Short mmCIF file of C-alpha atoms in Angstrom, two decimals:
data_model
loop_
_atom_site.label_atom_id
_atom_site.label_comp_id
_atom_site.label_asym_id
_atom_site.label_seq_id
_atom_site.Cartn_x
_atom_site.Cartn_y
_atom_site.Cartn_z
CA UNK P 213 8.04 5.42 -42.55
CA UNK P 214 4.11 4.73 -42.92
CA UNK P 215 1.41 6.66 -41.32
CA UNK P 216 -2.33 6.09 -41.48
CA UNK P 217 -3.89 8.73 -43.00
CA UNK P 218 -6.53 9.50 -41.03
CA UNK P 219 -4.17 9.29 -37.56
CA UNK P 220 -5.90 13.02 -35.92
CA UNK P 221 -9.23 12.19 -37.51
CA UNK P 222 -10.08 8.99 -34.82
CA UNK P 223 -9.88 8.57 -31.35
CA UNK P 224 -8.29 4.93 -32.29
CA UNK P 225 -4.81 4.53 -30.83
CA UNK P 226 -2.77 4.26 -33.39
CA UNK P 227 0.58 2.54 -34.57
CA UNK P 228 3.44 4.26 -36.42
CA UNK P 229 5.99 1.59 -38.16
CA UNK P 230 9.38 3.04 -38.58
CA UNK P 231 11.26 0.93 -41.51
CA UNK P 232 14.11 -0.81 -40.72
CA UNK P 233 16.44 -2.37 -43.55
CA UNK P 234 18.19 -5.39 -42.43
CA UNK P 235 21.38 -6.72 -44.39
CA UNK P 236 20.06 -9.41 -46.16
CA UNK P 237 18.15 -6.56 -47.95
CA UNK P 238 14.44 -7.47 -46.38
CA UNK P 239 12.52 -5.14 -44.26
CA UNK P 240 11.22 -5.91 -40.63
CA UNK P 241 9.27 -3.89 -38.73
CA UNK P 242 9.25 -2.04 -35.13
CA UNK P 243 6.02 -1.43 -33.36
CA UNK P 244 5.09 1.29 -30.53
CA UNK P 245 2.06 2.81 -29.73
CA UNK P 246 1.82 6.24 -30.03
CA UNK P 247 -1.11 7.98 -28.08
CA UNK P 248 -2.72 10.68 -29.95
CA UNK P 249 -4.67 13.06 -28.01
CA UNK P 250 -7.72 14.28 -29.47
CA UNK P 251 -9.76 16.77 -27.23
CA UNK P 252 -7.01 19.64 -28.38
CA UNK P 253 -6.14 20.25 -31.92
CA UNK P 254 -4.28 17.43 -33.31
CA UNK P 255 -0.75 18.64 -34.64
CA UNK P 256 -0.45 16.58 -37.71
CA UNK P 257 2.49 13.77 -37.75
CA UNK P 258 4.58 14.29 -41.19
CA UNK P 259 5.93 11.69 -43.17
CA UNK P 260 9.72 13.68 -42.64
CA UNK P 261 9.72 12.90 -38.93
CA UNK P 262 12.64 12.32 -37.52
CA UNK P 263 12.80 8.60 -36.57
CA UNK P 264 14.80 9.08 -33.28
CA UNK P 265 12.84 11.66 -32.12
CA UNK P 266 9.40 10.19 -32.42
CA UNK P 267 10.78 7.15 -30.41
CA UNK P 268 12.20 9.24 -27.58
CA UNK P 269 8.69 11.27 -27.18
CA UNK P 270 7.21 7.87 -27.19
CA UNK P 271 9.09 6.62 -24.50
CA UNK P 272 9.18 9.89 -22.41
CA UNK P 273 5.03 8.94 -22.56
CA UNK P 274 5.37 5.72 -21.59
CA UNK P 275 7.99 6.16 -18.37
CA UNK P 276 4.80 9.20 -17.60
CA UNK P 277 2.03 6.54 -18.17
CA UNK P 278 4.07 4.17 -15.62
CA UNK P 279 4.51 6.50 -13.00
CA UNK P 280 1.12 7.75 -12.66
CA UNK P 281 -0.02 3.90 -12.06
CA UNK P 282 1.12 1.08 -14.76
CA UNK P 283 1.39 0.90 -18.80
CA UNK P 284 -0.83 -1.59 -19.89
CA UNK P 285 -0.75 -1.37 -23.73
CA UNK P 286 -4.32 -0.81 -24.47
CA UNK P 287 -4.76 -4.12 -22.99
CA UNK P 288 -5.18 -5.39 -19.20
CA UNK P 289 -3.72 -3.07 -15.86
CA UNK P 290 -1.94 -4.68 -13.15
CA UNK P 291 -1.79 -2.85 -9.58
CA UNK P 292 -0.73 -4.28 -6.46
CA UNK P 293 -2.75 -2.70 -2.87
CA UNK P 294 -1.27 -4.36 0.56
CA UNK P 295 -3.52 -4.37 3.62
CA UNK P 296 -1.82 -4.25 6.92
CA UNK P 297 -2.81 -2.70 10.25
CA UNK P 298 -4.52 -3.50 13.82
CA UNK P 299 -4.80 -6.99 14.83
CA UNK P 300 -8.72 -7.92 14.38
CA UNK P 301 -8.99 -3.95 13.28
CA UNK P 302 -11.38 -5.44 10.50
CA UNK P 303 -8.96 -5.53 7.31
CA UNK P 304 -10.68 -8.12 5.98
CA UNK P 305 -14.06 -6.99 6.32
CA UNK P 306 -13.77 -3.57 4.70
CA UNK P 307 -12.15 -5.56 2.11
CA UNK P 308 -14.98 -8.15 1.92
CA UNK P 309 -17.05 -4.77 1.47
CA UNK P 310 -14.63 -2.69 -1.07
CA UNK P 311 -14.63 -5.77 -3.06
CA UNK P 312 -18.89 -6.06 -2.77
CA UNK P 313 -18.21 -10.12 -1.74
CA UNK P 314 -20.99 -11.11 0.55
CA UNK P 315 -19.05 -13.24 2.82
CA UNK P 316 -18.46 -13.95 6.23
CA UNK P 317 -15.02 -12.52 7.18
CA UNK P 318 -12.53 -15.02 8.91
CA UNK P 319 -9.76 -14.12 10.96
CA UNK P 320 -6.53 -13.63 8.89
CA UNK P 321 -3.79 -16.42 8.83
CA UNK P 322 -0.35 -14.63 8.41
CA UNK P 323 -0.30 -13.68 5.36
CA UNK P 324 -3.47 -14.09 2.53
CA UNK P 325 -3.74 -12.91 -1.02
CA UNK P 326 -6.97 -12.67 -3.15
CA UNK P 327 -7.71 -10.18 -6.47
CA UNK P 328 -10.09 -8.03 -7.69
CA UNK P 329 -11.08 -7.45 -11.34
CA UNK P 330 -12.90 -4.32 -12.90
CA UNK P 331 -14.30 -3.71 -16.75
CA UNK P 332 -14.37 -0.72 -18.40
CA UNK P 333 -16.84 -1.59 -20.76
CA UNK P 334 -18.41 -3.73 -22.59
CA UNK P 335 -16.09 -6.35 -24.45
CA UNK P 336 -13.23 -4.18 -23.00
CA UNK P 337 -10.32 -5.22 -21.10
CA UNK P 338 -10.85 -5.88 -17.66
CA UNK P 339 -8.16 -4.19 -14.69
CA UNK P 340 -6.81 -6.35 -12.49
CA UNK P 341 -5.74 -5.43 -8.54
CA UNK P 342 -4.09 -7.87 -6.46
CA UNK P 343 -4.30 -7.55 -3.10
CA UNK P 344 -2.51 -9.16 0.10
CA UNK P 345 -3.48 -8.67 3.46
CA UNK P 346 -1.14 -9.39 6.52
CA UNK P 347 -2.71 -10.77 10.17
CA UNK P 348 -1.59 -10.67 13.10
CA UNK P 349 -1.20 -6.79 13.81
CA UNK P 350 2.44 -5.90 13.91
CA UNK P 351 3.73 -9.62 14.94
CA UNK P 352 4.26 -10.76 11.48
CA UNK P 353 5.58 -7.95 10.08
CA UNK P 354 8.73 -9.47 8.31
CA UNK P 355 6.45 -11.14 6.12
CA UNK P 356 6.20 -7.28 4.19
CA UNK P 357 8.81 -8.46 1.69
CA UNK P 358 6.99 -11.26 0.13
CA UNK P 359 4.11 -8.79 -1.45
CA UNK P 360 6.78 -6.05 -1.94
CA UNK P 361 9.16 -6.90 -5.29
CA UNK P 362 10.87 -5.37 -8.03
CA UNK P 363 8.05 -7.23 -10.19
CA UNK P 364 4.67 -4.90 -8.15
CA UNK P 365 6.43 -1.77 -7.10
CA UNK P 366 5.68 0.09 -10.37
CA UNK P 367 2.14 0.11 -9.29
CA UNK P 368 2.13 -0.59 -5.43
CA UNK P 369 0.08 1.16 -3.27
CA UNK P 370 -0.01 0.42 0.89
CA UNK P 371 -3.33 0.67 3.21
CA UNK P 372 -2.81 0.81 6.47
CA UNK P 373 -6.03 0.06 8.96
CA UNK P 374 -5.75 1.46 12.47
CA UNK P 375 -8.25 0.49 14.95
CA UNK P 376 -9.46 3.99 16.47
CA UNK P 377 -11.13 2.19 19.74
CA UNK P 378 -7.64 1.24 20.73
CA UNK P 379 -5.80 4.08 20.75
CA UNK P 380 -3.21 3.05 23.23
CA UNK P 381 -1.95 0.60 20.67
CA UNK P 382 -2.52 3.48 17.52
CA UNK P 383 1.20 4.54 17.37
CA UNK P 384 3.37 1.36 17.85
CA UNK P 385 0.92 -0.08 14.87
CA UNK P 386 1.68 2.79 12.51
CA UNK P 387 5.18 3.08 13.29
CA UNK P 388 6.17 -0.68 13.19
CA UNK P 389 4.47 -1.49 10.12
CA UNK P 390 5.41 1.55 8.37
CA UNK P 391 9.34 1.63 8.76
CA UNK P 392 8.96 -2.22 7.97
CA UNK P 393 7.18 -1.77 5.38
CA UNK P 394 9.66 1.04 4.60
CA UNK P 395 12.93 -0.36 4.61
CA UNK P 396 11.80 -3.39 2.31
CA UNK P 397 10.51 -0.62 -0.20
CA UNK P 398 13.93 1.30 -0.52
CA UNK P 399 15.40 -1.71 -0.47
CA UNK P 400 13.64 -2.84 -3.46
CA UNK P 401 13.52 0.69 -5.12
CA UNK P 402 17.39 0.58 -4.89
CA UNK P 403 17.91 -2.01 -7.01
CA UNK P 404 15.52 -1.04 -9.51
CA UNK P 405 17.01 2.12 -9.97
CA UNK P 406 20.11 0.64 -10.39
CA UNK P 407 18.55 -0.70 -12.87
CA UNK P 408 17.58 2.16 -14.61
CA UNK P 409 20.76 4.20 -14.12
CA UNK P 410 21.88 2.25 -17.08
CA UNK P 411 19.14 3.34 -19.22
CA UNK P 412 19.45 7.19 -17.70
CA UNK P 413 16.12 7.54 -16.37
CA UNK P 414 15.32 9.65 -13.08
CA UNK P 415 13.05 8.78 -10.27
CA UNK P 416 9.96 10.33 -9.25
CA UNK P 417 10.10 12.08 -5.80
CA UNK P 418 7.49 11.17 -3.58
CA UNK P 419 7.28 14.44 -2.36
CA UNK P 420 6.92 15.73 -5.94
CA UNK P 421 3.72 13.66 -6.30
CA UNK P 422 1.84 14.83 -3.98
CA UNK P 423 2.62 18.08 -3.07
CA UNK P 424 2.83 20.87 -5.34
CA UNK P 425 5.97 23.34 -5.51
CA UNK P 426 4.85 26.10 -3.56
CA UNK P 427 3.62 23.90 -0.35
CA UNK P 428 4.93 25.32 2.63
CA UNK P 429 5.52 22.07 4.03
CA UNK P 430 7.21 20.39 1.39
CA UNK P 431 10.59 20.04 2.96
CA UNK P 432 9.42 19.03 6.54
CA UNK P 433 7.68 15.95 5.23
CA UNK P 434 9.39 12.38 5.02
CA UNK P 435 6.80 11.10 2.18
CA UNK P 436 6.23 7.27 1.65
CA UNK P 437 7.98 5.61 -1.02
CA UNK P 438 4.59 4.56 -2.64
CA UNK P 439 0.93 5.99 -2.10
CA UNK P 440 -0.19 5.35 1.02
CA UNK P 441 -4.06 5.43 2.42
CA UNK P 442 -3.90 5.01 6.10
CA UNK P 443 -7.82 4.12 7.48
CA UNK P 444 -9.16 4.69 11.04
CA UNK P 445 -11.88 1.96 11.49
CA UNK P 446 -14.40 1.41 13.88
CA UNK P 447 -15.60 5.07 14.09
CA UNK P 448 -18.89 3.86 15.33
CA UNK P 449 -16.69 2.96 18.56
CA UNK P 450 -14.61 6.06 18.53
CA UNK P 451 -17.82 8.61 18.50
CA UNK P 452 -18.79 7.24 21.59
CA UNK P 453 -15.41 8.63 23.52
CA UNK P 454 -14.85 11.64 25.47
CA UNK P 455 -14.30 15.16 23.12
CA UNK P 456 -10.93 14.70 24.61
CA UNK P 457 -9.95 11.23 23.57
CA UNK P 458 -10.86 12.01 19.97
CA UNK P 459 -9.24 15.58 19.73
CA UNK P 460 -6.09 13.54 20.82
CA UNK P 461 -6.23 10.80 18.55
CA UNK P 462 -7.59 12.95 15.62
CA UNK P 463 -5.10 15.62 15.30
CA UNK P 464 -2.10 13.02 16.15
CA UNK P 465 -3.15 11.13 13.13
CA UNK P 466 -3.33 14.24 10.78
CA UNK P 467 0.09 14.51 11.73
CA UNK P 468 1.37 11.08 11.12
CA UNK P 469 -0.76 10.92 7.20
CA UNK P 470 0.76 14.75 6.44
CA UNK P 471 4.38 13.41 7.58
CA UNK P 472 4.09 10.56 5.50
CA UNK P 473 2.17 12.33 2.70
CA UNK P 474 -0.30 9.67 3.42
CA UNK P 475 -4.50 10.22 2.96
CA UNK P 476 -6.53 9.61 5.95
CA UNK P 477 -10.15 8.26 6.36
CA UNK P 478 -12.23 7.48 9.24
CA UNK P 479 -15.17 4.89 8.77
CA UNK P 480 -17.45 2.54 10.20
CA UNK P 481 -19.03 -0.64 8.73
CA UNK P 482 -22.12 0.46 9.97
CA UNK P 483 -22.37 3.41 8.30
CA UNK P 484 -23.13 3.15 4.07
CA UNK P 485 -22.35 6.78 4.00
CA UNK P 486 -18.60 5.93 5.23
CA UNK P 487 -18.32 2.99 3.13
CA UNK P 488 -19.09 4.47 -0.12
CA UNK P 489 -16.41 7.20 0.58
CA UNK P 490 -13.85 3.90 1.70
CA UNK P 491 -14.60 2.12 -1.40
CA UNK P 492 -14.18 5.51 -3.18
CA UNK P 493 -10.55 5.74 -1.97
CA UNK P 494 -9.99 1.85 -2.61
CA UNK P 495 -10.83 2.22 -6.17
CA UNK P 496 -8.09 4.97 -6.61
CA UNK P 497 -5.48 3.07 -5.26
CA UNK P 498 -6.67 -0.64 -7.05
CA UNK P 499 -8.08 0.89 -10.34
CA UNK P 500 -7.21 4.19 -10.76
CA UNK P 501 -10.23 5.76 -9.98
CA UNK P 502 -11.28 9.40 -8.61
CA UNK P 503 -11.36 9.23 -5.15
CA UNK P 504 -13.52 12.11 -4.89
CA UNK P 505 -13.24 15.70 -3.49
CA UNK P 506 -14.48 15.92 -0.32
CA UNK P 507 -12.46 17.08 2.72
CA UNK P 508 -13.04 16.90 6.62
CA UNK P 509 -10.75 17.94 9.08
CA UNK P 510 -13.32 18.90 12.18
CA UNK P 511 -12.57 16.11 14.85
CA UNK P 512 -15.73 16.14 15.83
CA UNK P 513 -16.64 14.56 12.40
CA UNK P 514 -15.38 11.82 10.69
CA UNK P 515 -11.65 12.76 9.00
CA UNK P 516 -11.75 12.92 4.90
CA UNK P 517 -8.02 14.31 4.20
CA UNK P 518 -6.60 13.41 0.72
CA UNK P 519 -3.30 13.57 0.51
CA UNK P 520 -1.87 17.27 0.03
CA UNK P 521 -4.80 18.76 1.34
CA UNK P 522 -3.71 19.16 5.02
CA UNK P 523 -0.41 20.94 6.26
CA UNK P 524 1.36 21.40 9.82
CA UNK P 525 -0.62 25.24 10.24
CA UNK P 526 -3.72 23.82 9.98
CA UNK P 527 -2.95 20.88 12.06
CA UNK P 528 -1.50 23.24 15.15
CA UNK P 529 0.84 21.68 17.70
CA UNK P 530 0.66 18.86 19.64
CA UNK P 531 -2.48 18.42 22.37
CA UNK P 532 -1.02 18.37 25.23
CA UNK P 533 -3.00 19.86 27.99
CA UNK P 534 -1.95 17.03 30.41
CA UNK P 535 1.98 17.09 29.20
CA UNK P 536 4.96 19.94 29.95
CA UNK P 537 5.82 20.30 26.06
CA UNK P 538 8.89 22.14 27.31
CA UNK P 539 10.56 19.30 29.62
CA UNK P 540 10.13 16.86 26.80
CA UNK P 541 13.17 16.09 24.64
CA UNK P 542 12.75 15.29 21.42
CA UNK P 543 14.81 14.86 18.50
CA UNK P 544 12.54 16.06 16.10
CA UNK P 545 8.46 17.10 15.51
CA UNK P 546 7.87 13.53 15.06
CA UNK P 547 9.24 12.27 18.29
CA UNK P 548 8.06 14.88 20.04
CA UNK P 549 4.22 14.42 18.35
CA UNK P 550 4.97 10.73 19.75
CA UNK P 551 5.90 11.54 23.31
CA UNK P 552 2.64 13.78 23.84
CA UNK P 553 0.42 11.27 22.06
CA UNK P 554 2.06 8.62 24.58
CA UNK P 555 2.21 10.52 27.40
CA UNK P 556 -1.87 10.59 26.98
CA UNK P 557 -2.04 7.17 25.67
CA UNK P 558 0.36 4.88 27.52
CA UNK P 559 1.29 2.19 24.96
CA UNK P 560 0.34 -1.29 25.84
CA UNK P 561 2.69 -3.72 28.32
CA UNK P 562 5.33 -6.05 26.91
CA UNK P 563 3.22 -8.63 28.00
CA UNK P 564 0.37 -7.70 25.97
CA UNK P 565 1.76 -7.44 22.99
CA UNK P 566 3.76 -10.54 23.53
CA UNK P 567 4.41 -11.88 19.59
CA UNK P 568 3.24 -14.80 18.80
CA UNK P 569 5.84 -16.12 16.28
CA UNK P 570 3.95 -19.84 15.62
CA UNK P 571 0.71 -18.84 14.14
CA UNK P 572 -0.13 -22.68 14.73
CA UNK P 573 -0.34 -22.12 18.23
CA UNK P 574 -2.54 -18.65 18.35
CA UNK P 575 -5.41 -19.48 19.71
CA UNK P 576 -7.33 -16.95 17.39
CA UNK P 577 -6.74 -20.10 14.85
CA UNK P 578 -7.88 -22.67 16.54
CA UNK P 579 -9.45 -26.01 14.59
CA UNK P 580 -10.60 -28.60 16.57
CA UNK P 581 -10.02 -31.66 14.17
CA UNK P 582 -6.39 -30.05 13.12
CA UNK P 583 -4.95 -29.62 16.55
CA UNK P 584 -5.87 -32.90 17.75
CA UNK P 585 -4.45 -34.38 15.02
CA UNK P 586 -1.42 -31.97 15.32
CA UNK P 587 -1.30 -33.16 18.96
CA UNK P 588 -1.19 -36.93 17.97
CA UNK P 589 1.68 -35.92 15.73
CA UNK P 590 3.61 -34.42 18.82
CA UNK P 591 3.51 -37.20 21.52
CA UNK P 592 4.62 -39.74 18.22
CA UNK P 593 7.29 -36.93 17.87
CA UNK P 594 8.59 -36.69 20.91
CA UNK P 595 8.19 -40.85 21.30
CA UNK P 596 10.49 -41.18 18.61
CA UNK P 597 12.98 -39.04 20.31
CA UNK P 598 13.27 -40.95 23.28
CA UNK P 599 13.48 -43.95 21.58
CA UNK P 600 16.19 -42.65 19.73
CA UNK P 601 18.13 -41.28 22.99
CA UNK P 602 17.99 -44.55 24.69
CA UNK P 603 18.89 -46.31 21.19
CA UNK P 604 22.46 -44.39 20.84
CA UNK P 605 23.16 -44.87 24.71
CA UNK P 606 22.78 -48.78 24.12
CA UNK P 607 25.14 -48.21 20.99
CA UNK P 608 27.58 -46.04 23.41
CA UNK P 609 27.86 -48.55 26.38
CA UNK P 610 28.60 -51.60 23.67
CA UNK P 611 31.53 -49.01 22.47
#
């Protein structure tokens, strides 16, 4: 085996060569990066080092570097972030604004993917963070799995925008796209792990990665499968409600984001103070960036909660001043969080949140020039078909 000499004397990454002796007597080489870390004393690597060890401790850091957010070799990092929420809860404009593109937003078609890119440094590797963003609220919600695959799950992370001046529609948003979202994430993380049950490694709890040991709470939670950042927007709307209204709506989501193990953040795009702290928390989950420490859990302000930092004590029981908590039947805290919250906010008609399943025919999409021609199409469509009809019952009465 060869080692550079002066391996704890840089803060270069270096590569250890392990010798391997083929049987037609010439010698090929095996490379892995080893990470050295130099800000505590450097144990020196000896020559004697046994071969199989140094390649398990090398792969026990690399599974570690993948969990905490994608390997990338000392070259390029790959993440995946998928926006979903409110329909027109402005998804794409605190995107526009996280991603500092000065463009007019346009309404969302379906399903639409664009990237971000960050350096480090100069003539450094630059990290890259895709990003897909579904429309239509919680109508197109099947669409989940093409964004979620076994190829972006090692480093997926989920943003969910609620719109906080509609709070009648607040929990059927989060719960829909969240057990959607949900079951196409176990459903992916099973086969990878299938996967890796050949190659005995062990999954990361997502419980484990956010809260500590001790947390009190740590066993009533039903953590997301993958980080999760859920965003009230339009707080400049939401000030302007009755104490009431935002008590309600404030404490219910502290409950949802410390069920889920979720963060929560309330902002405005009116407000640069809000903003900076948004695109703080969007460059954590697209780069890996610190997300900063501030917390906020007074109603009356705008909510800062990273995930971890709340728990059930602090978040007290349900508000329900209107509501008999004791003739309500509920399965569990969550359903009976959700029959308060609805109680005070009635969720919407059937009729109002009647699905549109043809995007083409939302009017939210309209283009002139497109749905005339679209039209045209249609009456030479359905010209055809009579033609056709009357064509087989000639051929039928000849018969």
């Amino acid at each position: 085996m060869s080692i550079f000499p002066d391996l704890c004397n840089s803060a270069t990454d270096y590569v250890i060569k392990p010798r391997r002796y083929c049987d037609n007597g010439l010698s090929a080489y095996w490379e892995l990066p080893l990470f050295v870390n130099t800000v505590a004393p450097c144990k020196r690597v000896m020559a004697k080092t046994n071969t199989d060890c140094l390649w398990e401790l090398a792969a026990g850091e690399l599974r570690d570097r993948e969990r905490e957010g994608g390997y990338d070799g000392g070259g390029e990092t790959e993440r995946s972030v998928f926006l979903m929420g409110s329909k027109a809860g402005g998804k794409t404009t605190l995107l526009l604004r996280c991603l500092d593109r000065d463009e007019p937003p346009k309404p969302t078609l379906a399903l639409e993917y664009t990237f971000g890119r960050r350096a480090r440094g100069h003539s450094s590797p630059k990290d890259i963070v895709h990003l897909w963003e579904l429309g239509g609220g919680t109508s197109l919600s099947d669409l989940v799995q093409i964004p979620i695959s076994a190829v972006s799950i090692r480093s997926f992370s989920v943003i969910l925008v609620v719109d906080l001046s509609k709070p009648n529609s607040l929990w059927t948003t989060v719960e829909k796209l969240l057990q959607t979202a949900r079951a196409q994430l176990e459903k992916v993380f099973a086969q990878v792990h299938q996967k890796q049950k050949t190659k005995n490694e062990t999954a990361v709890s997502p419980a484990a990665r956010v809260l500590p040991k001790d947390h009190p709470d740590r066993e009533l939670i039903h953590p997301f499968p993958v980080p999760l950042l859920i965003i009230g927007s339009k707080y400049d709307l939401f000030q302007e409600m009755d104490s009431d209204t935002k008590r309600v709506v404030s404490k219910t989501l502290r409950f949802l984001s410390h069920f889920y193990a979720a963060s929560l953040l309330f902002t405005s795009i009116k407000s640069e103070s809000l903003m900076s702290r948004t695109k703080n928390f969007f460059s954590h989950h697209a780069f890996g960036l610190d997300r900063g420490k501030t917390v906020s859990c007074d109603s009356t302000k705008p909510l800062v909660i990273p995930a971890g930092s709340d728990s059930f004590s602090q978040i007290g029981t349900p508000p329900a001043a209107d509501v008999d908590v004791s003739s309500l039947h509920a399965k569990s805290p969550k359903d009976l969080w959700k029959k308060v919250y609805e109680g005070v906010f009635p969720p919407e008609s059937v009729e109002h949140q009647k699905e549109v399943k043809d995007p083409g025919r939302d009017l939210q999409y309209r283009e002139d020039s497109i749905d005339a021609t679209r039209a045209q199409k249609d009456q030479e469509l359905e010209q055809f078909k009579r033609n056709a009809a009357k064509s087989w019952r000639g051929v039928e009465l000849d018969a």
